[in-house]
PDB file of C-alpha atoms in Angstrom:
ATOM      1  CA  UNK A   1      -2.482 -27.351  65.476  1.00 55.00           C
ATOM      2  CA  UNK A   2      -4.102 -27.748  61.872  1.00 68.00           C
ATOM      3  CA  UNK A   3      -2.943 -24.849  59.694  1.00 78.00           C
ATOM      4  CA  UNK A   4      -5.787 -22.796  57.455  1.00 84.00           C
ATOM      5  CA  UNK A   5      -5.722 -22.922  54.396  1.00 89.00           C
ATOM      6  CA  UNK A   6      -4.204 -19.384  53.045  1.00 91.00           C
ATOM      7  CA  UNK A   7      -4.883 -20.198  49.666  1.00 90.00           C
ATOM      8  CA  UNK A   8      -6.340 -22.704  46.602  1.00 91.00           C
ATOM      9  CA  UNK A   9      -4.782 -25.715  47.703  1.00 92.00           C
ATOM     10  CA  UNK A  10      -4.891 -26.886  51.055  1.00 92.00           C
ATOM     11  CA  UNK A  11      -1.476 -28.053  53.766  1.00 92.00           C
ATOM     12  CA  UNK A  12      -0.348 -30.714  51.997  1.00 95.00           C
ATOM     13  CA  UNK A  13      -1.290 -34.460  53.352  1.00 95.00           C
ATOM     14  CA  UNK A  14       2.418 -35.747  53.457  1.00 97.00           C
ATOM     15  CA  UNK A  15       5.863 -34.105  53.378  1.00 98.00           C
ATOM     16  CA  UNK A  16       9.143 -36.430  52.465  1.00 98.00           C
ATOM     17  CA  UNK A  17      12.730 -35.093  52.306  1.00 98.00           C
ATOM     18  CA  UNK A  18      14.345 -36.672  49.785  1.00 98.00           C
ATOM     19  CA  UNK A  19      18.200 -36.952  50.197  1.00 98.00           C
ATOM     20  CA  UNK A  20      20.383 -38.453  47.230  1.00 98.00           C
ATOM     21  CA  UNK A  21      24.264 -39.344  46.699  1.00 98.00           C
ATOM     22  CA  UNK A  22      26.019 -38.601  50.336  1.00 98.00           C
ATOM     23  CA  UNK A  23      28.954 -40.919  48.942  1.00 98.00           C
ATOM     24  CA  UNK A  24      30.709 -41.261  52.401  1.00 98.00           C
ATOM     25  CA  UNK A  25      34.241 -42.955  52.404  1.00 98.00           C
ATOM     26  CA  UNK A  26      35.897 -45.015  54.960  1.00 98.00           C
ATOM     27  CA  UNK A  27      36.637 -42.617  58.092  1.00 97.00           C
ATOM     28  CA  UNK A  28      34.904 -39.562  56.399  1.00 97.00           C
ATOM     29  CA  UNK A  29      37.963 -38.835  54.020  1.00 98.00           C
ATOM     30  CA  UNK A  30      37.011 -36.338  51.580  1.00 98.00           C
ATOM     31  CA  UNK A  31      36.343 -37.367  47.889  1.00 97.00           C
ATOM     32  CA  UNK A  32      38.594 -37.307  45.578  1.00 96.00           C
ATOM     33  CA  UNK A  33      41.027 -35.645  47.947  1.00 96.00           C
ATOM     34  CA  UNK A  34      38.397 -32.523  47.803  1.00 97.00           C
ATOM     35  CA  UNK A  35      35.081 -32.579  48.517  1.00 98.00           C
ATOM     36  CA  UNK A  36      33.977 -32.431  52.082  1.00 98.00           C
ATOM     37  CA  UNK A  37      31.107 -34.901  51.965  1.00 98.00           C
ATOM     38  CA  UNK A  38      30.765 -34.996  56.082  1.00 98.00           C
ATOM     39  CA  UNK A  39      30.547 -32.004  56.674  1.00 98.00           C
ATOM     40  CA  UNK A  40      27.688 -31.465  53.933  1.00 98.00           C
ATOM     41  CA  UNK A  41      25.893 -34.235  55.112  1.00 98.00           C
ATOM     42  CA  UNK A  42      25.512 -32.239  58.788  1.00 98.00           C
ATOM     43  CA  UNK A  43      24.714 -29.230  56.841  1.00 98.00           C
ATOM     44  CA  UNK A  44      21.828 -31.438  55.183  1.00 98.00           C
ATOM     45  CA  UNK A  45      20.552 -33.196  58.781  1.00 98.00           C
ATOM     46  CA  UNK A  46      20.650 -28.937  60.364  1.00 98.00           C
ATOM     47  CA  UNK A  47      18.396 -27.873  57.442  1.00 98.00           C
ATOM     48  CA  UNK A  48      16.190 -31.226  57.807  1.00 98.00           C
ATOM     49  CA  UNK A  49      16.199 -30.733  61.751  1.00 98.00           C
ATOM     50  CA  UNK A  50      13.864 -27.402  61.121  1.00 96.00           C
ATOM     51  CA  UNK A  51      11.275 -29.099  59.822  1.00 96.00           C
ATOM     52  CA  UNK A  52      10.795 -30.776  63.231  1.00 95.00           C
ATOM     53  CA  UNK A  53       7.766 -33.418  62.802  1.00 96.00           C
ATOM     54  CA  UNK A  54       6.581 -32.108  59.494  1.00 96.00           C
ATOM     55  CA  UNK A  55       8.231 -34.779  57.620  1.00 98.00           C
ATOM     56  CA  UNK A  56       6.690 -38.412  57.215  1.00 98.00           C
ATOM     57  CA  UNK A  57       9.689 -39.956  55.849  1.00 98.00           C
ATOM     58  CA  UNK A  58      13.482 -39.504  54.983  1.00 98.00           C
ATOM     59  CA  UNK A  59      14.258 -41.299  50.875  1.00 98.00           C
ATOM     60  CA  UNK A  60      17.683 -41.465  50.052  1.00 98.00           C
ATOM     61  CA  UNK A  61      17.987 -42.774  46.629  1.00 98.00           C
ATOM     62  CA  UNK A  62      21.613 -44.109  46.812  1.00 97.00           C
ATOM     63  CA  UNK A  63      24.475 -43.908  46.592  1.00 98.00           C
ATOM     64  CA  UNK A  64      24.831 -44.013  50.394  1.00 98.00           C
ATOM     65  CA  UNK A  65      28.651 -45.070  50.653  1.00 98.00           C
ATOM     66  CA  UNK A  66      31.300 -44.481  47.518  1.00 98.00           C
ATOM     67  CA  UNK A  67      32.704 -47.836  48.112  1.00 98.00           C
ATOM     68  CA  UNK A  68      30.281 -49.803  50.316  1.00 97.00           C
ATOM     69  CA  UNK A  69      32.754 -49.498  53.476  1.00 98.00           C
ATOM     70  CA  UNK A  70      30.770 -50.716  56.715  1.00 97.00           C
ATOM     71  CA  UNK A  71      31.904 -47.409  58.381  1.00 98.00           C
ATOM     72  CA  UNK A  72      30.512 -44.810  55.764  1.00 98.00           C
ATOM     73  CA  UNK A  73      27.264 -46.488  56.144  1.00 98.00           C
ATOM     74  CA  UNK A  74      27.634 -46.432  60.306  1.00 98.00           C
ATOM     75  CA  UNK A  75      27.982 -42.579  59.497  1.00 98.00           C
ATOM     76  CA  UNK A  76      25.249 -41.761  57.504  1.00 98.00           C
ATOM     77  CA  UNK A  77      22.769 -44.047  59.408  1.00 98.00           C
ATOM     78  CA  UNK A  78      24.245 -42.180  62.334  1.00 98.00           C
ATOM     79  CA  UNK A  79      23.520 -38.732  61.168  1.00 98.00           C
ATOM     80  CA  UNK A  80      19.564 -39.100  59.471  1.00 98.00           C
ATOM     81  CA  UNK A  81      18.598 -41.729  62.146  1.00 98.00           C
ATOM     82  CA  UNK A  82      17.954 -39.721  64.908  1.00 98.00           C
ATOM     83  CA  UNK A  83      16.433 -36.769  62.739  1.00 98.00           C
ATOM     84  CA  UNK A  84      13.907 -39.183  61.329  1.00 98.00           C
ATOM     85  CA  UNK A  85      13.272 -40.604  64.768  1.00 98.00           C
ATOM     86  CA  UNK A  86      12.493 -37.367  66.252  1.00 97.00           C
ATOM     87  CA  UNK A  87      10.210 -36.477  63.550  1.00 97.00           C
ATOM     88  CA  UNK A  88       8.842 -40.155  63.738  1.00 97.00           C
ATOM     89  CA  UNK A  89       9.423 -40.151  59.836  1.00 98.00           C
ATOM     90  CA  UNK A  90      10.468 -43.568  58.025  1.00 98.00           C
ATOM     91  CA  UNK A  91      13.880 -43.954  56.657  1.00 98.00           C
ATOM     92  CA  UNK A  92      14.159 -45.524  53.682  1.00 98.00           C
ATOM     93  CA  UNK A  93      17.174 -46.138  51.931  1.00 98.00           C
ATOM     94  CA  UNK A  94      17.323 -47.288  48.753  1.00 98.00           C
ATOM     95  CA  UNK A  95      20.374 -49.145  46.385  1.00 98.00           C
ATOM     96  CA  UNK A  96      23.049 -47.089  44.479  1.00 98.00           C
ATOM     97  CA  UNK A  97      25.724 -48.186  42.117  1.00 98.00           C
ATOM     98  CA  UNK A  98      28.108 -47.263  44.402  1.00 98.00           C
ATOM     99  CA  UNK A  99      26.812 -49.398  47.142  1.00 98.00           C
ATOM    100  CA  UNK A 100      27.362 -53.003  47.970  1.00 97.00           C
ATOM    101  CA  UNK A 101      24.426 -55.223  48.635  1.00 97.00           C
ATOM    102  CA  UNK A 102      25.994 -57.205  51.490  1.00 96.00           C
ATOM    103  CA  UNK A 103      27.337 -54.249  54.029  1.00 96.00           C
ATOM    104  CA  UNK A 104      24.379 -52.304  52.948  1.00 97.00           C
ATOM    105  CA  UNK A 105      21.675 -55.237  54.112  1.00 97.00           C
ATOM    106  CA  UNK A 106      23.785 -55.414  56.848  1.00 96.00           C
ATOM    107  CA  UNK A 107      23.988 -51.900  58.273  1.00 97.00           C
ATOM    108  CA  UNK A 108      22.093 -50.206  56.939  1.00 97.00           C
ATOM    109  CA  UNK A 109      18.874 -52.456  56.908  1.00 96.00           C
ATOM    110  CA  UNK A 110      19.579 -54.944  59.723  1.00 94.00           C
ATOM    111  CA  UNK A 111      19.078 -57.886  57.330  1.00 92.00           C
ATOM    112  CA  UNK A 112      21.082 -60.816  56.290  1.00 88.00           C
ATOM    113  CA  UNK A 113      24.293 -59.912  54.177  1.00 80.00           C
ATOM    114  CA  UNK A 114      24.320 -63.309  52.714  1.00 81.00           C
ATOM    115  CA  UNK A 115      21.530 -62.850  50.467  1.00 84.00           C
ATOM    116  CA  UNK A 116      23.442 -61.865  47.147  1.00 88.00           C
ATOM    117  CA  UNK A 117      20.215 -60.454  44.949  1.00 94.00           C
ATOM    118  CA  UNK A 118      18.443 -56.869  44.514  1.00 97.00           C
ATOM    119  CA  UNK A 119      17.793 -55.355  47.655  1.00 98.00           C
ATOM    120  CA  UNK A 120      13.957 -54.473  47.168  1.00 98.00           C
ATOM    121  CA  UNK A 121      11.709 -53.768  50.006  1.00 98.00           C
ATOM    122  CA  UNK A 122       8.531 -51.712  50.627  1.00 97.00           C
ATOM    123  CA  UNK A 123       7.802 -49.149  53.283  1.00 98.00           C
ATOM    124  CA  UNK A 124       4.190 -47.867  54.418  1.00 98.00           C
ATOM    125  CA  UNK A 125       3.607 -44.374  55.683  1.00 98.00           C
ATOM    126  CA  UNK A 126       0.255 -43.935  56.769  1.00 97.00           C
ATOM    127  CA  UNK A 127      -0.977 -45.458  53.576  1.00 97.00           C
ATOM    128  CA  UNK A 128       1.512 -44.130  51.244  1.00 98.00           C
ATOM    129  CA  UNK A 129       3.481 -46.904  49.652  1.00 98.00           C
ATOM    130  CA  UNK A 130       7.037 -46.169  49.195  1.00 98.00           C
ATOM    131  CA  UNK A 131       9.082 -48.832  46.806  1.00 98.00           C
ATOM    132  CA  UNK A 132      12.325 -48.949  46.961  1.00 98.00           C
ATOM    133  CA  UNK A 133      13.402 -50.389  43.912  1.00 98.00           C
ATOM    134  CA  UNK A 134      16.811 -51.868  43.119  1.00 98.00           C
ATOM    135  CA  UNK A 135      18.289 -50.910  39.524  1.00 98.00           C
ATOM    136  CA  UNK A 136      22.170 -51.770  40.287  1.00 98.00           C
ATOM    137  CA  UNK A 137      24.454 -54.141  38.489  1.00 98.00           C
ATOM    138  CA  UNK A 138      26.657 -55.517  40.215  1.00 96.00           C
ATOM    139  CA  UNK A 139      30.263 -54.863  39.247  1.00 97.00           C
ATOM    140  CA  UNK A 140      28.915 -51.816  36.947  1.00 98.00           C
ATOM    141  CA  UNK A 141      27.802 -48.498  37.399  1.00 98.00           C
ATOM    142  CA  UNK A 142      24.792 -48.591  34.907  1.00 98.00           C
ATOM    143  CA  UNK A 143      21.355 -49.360  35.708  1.00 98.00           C
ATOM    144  CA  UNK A 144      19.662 -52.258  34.469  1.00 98.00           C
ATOM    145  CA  UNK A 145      15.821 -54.331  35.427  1.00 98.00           C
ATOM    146  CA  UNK A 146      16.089 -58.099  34.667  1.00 97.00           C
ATOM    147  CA  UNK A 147      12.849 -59.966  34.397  1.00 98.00           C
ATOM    148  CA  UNK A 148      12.924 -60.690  37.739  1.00 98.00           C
ATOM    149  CA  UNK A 149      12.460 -56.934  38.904  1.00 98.00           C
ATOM    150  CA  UNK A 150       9.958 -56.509  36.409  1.00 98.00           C
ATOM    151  CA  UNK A 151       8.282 -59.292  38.259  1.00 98.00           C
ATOM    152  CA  UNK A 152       8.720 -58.449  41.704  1.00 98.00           C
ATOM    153  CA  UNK A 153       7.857 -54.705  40.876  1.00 98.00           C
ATOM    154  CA  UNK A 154       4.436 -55.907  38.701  1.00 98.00           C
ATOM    155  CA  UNK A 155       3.533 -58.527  42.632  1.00 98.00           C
ATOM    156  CA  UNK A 156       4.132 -55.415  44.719  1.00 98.00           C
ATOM    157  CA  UNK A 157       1.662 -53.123  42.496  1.00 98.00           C
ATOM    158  CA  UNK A 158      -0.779 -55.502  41.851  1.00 97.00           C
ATOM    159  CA  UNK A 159      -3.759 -53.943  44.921  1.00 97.00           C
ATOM    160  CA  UNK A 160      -3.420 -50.405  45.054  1.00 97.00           C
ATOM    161  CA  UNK A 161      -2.083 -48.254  48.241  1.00 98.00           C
ATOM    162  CA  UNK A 162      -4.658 -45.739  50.309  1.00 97.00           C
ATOM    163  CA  UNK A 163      -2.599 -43.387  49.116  1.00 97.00           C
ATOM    164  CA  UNK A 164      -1.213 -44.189  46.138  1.00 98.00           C
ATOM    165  CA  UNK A 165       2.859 -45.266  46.106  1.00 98.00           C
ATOM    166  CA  UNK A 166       5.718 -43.522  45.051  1.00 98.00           C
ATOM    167  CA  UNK A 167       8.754 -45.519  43.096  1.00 98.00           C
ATOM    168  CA  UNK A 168      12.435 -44.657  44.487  1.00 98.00           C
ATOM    169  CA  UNK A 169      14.921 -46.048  42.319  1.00 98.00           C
ATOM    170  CA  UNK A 170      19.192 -44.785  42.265  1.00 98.00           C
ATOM    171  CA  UNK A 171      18.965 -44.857  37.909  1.00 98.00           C
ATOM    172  CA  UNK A 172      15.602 -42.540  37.093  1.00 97.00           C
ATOM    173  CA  UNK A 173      13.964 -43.100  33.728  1.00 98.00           C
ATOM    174  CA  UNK A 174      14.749 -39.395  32.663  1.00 97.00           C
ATOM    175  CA  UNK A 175      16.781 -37.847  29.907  1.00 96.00           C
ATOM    176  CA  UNK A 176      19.742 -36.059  30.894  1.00 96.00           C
ATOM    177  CA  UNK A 177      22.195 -33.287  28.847  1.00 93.00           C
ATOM    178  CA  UNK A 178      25.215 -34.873  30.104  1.00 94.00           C
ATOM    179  CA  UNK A 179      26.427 -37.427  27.374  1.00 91.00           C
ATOM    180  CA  UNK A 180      28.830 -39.685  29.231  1.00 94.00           C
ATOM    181  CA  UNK A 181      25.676 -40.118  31.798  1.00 95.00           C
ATOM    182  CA  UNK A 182      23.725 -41.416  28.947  1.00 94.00           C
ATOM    183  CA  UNK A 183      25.620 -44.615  29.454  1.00 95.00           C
ATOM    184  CA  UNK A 184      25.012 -44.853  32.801  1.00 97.00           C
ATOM    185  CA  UNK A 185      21.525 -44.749  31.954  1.00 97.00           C
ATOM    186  CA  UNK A 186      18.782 -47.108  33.442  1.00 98.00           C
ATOM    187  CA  UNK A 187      17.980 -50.538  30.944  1.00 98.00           C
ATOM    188  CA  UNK A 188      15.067 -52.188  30.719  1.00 98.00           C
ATOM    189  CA  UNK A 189      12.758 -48.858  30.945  1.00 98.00           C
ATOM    190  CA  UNK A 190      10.033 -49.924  28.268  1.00 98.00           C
ATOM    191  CA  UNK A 191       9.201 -53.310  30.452  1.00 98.00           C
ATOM    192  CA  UNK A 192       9.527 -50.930  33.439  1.00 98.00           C
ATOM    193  CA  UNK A 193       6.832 -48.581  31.779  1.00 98.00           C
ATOM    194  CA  UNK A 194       4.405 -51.267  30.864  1.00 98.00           C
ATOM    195  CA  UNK A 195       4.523 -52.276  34.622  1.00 98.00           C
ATOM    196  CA  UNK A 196       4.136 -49.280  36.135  1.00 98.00           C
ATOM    197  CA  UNK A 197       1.439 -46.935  33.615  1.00 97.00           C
ATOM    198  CA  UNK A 198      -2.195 -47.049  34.302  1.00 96.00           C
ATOM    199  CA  UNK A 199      -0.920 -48.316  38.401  1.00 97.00           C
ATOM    200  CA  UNK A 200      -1.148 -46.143  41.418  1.00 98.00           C
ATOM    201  CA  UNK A 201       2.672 -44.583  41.083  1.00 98.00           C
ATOM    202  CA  UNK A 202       2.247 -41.312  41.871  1.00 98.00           C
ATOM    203  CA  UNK A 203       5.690 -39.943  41.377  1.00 98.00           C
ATOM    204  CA  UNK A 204       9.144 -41.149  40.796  1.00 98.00           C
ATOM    205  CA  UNK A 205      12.122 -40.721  42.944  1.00 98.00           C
ATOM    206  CA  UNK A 206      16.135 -41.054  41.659  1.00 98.00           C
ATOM    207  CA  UNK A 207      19.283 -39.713  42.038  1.00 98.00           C
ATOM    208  CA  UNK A 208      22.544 -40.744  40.503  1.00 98.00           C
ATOM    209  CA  UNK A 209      22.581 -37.630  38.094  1.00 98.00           C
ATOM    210  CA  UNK A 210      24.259 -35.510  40.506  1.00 98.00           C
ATOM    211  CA  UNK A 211      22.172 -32.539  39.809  1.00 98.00           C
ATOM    212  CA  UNK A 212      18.715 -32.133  40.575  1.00 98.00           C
ATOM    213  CA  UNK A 213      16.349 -32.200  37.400  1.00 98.00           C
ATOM    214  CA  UNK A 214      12.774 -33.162  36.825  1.00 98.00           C
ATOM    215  CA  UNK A 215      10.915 -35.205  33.933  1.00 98.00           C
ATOM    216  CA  UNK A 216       7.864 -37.375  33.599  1.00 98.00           C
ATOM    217  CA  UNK A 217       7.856 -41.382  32.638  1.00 98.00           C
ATOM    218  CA  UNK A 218       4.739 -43.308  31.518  1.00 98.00           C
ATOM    219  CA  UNK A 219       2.774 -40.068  32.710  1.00 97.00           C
ATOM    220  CA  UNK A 220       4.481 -40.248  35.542  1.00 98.00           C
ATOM    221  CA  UNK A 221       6.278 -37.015  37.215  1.00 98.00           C
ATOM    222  CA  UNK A 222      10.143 -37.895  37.840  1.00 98.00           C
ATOM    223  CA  UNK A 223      11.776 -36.046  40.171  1.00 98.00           C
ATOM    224  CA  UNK A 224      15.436 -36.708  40.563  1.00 98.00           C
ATOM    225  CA  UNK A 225      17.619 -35.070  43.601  1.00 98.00           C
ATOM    226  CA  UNK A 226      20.483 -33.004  43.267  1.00 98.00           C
ATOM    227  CA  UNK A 227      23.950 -34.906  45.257  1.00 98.00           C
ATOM    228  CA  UNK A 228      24.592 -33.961  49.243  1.00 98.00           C
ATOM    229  CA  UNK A 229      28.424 -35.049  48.009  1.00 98.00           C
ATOM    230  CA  UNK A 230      29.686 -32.878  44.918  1.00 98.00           C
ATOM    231  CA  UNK A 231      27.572 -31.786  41.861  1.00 98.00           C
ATOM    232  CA  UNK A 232      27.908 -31.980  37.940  1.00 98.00           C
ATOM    233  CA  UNK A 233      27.983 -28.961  36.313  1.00 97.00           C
ATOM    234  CA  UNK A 234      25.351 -29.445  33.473  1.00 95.00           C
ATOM    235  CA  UNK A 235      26.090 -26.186  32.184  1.00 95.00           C
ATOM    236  CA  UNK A 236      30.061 -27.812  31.363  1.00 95.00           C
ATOM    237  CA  UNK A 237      31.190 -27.935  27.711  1.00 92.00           C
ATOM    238  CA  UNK A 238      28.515 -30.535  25.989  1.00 86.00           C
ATOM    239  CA  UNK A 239      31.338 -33.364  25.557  1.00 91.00           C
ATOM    240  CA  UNK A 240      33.091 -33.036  29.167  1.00 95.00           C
ATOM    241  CA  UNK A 241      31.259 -34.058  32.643  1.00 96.00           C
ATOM    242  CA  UNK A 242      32.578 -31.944  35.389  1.00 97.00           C
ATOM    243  CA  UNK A 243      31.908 -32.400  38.691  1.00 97.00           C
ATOM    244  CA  UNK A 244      32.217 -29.181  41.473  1.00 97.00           C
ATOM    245  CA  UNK A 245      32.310 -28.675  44.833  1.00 97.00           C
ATOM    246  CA  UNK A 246      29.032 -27.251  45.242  1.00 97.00           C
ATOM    247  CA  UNK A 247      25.832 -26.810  44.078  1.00 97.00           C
ATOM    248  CA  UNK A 248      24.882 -29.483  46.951  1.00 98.00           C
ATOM    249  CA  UNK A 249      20.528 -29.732  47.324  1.00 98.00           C
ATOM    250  CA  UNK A 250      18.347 -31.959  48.522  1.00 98.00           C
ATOM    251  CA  UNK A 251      14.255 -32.363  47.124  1.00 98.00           C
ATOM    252  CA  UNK A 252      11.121 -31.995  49.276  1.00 98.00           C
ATOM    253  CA  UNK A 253       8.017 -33.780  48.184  1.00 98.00           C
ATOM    254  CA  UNK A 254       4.371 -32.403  49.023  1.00 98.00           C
ATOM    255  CA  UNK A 255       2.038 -34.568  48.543  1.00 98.00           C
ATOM    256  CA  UNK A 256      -1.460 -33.720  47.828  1.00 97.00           C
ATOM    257  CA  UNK A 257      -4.999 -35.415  48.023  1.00 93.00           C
ATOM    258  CA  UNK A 258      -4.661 -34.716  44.103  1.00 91.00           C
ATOM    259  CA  UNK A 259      -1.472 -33.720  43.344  1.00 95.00           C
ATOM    260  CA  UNK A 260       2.763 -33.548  44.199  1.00 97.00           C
ATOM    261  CA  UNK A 261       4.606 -30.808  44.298  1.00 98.00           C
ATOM    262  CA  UNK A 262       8.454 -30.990  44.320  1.00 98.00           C
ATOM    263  CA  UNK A 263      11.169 -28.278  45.546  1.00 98.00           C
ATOM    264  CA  UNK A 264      15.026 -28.224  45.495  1.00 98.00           C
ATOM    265  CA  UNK A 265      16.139 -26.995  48.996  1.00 98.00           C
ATOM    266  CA  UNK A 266      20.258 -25.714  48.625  1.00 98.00           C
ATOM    267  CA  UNK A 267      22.027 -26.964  51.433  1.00 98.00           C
ATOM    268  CA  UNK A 268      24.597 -24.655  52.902  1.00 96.00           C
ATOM    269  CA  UNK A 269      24.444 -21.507  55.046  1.00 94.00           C
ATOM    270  CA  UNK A 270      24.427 -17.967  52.804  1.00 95.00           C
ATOM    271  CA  UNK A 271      23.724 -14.657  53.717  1.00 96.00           C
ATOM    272  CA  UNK A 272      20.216 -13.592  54.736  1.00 96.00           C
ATOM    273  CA  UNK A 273      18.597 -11.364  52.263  1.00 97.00           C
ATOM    274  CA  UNK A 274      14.924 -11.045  53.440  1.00 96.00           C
ATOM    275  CA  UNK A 275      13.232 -12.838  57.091  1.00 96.00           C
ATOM    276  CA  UNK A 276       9.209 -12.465  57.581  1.00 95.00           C
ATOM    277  CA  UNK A 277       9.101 -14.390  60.639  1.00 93.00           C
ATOM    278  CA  UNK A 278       6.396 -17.244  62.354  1.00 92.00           C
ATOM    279  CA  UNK A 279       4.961 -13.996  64.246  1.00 95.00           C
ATOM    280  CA  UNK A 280       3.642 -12.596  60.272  1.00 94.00           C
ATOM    281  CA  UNK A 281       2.330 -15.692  59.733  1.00 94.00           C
ATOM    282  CA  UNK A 282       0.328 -16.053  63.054  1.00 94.00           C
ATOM    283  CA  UNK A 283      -1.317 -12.468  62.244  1.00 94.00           C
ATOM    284  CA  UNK A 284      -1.740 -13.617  58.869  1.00 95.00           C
ATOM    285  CA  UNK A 285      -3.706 -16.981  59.539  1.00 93.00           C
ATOM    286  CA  UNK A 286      -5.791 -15.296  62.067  1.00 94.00           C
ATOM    287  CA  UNK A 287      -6.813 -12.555  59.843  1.00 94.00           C
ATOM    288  CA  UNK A 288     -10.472 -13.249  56.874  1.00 93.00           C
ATOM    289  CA  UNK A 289      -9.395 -14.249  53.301  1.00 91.00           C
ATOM    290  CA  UNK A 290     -10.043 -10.465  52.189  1.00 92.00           C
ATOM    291  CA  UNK A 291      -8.146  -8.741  55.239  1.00 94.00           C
ATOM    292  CA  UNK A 292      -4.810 -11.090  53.943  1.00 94.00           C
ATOM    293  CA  UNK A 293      -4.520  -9.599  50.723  1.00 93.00           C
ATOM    294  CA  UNK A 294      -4.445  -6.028  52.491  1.00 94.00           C
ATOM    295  CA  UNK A 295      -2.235  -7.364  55.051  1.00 94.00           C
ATOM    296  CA  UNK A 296       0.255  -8.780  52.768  1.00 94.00           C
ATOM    297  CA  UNK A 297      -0.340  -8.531  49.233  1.00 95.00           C
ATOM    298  CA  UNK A 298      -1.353  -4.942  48.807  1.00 94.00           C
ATOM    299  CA  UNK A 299       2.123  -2.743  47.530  1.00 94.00           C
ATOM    300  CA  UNK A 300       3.203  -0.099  49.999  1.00 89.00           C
ATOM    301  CA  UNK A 301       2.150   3.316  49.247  1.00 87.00           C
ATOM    302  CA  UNK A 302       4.944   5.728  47.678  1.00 86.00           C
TER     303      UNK A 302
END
């Protein structure tokens, strides 16, 4: 069923859940003795279950595994895979610094572990081109793009998408308040910018901050997802980075004919403060433009 159009901007053309920093350990131990990152990742996969076959594609940006063990990954593929398959959504999954290339060719993309260099790859959804770009360093938690990925990146954005691509990389090209993240950061972003300004990236996708924050790059909205595994507190003392047991989110992208629109979505299950259920709706999308605003927008008399 097409939905109307309720107000100035129409249903949005594409819808993509983006999911950032699960960090599963070897037989779903918590991390660091204390965070629970199993059971948050099946709190994530109920909350991205409602949206049935609205979504056309599942991002995580990294960060999959905390030690690139073969059975985190078997864990997390095991969780989103059937959730994107129902909603016939693409999964991509995209490099972290916590990862390992080899186990994470091997299962999570199906691909030769051999191959030791950056795990890039490109995904198209109905004409949207989705990059997955690879910014680790092996042996290193920073982020860093050689020559080479400047390259590869400049090839795969050389003939525009029918929709325009959007870049997801684990290190985002974004400021942060948290000082000891600053070293983390991503390298190599002025090469990155020439590549990518005046191209058809749309928006950017990252993770790795552990709290979900939003920016732009080379004119280019950045959008960076909050962790499924354990957040930092950016409201901490300004020299100390804390990291809590909650605060977990995930991102939703809308994607527009001429626009994206971004939304943090908290994942856990709280109290109900206020329901207008599908049944409003349905009255309201049948009703004309001017019998809506009386129907929901006009204040009830005291």
């Amino acid at each position: 069923m097409v939905q109307p159009q309720l107000g100035r901007y129409p249903v949005a053309r594409q819808v993509i859940a983006h999911v950032s920093d699960t960090h599963l350990l070897d037989g779903g131990a918590p991390l660091g003795g204390v965070a629970d990152t199993v059971s948050a990742l099946s709190q994530t996969a109920r909350q991205l279950e409602r949206f049935g076959t609205a979504l056309d594609a599942i991002v995580v940006t990294g960060d999959v595994a905390d030690l690139g063990e073969a059975d985190a990954y078997a864990r997390v593929r095991a969780v989103l895979e059937p959730i994107a398959a129902a909603a016939e959504a693409r999964l991509v999954w995209v490099m972290g610094n916590h990862d390992e290339r080899s186990p994470f060719r091997r299962d999570l993309l199906d691909t030769p572990a051999a191959d030791p260099g950056p795990v890039h790859h490109m995904v198209d959804v109905d004409g949207l081109r989705i990059i997955a770009l690879d910014t680790t360093v092996p042996g290193y938690h920073h982020g860093e793009l050689d020559e080479a990925a400047i390259a590869w990146l400049d090839a795969a954005l050389e003939a525009p998408a029918p929709n325009g691509t959007i870049l997801a990389m684990h290190h985002a090209p974004i400021a942060t308040p948290v000082a000891l993240m600053d070293v983390l950061e991503l390298r190599g972003q002025d090469e990155l910018a020439g590549v990518v300004r005046d191209r058809d990236v749309r928006l950017i996708l990252g993770g790795h901050l552990h709290y979900p924050t939003n920016g732009s790059f080379a004119g280019i909205p950045v959008a960076v997802a909050g962790a499924t595994a354990y957040t930092i507190d950016a409201s901490a003392a300004p020299r100390e980075l804390v990291g809590v047991d909650g605060g977990r989110s995930f991102n939703l992208v809308h994607l527009f004919d001429d626009g994206v629109v971004t939304s943090v979505v908290p994942v856990g299950s709280f109290p109900v403060v206020s329901h207008l259920g599908h049944e409003l709706l349905a009255e309201v999308e049948a009703l004309a433009p001017d019998e809506r605003l009386e129907r929901f927008s006009r204040k009830p008399t005291p």
